[in-house]
Amino acid sequence: MNVNDFLKKKKENRKITIVTAYNYPMAKMADDAGIDAVLVGDSLGMVMLGYDNTIPVTMEDMIMHCKAVSRGLTNAMLICDMPFMSYQVSTKDAIKNAGRLMQEAGAHAVKLEGGKEIADTVKRLVELGIPVMGHIGMTPQSVYKFGGFKAQGKTVAQAKKLIEDARALQEAGAFSVVLEVVPEELAEIISKELYIPTIGIGAGNKCDGQVQVITDLLGMTAGFVPKHSKKMADLYSAGLAGLKEYIDAVENKGFPDESTCPHLKDETLNEIKKG
Ligand code: KIV
């Protein structure tokens, strides 16, 4: 899967599937399942590192997790988020940091949050050979500006701005754009307007593809799960049951039993005992 396949899938009206992953086993599972692309999202700050939002995530965090994910992939495209303030200060910073994600961490593309205001940076990255995925709507790095994780594009002015942002990203050379928590009707208008694919999350099913956070999708945590995600498995409950069984086995059932127990040869044991 590469940037051309993204465009091809849209042309052929075939949906694009993306899931986040943050480590080797998650990446391997997604790749083995046949996912089109894996996103090392800066959501890792919340679902892996326990922060309240994505603001504290650093370049070093992204590089470490992206490296692990890249070792788990064979077929899927690897897209890595650029964390807060790694691309907003200057285009020079953006180039240096995007370059690190590709060169050190194995990313095939990077994702930046924002529309018109980052279009020049996107253009320069693409000119230099760095594929860029855009991300507009409820962009988590702007959580303080929005006053919370709130749906965007619900007023005429907001919707018009998002349409302009999507156009600006396409013109700048982005190969696709994520639409996060925007009304389905707006997502449909943008998807029809653009020739690059739109990837929705909490944006209804009229986008050209979908992205989901793997911990929500597979029920890996007991905590809050956003309304727009669907639990396709319950790994938390399965893990809890397995761990309880392990505790019971150690405490009450003589685990490990003979079948997994290593032994010394009699003569070796006798020698040892002789001192
Ligand atoms: O960080 C992330 O996981 C994301 C997706 C929700 C699109 O940006």
Coordinates of C-alpha atoms and ligand atoms in Angstrom, one line a residue, residues 20 22 39-44 54 81 111 113 135 140 178 180 201 211 213, ligand 1:
T20 CA -3.7 3.2 14.9
Y22 CA 1.7 2.0 19.0
L39 CA -1.2 5.2 11.9
V40 CA 1.2 5.8 14.8
G41 CA -1.1 8.5 16.2
D42 CA -0.1 10.9 18.9
S43 CA -3.2 9.5 20.6
L44 CA -0.5 7.3 22.1
T54 CA -1.9 14.7 23.1
D81 CA 1.8 11.8 13.5
K111 CA 0.3 13.4 9.4
E113 CA -3.1 18.7 12.0
H135 CA -6.1 16.2 9.5
P140 CA -6.9 17.1 19.3
V178 CA -8.5 12.9 8.0
E180 CA -12.4 14.0 12.7
I201 CA -13.3 9.2 12.4
V211 CA -9.5 5.3 10.8
V213 CA -8.0 4.0 17.6
Ligands
KIV1 O1 -3.7 10.4 17.0 C1 -4.5 9.7 16.4 O2 -4.8 8.6 16.8 C2 -5.3 10.3 15.3 C3 -6.4 9.6 14.8 C4 -7.6 9.7 15.7 C5 -6.8 10.1 13.4 O3 -4.9 11.4 14.9

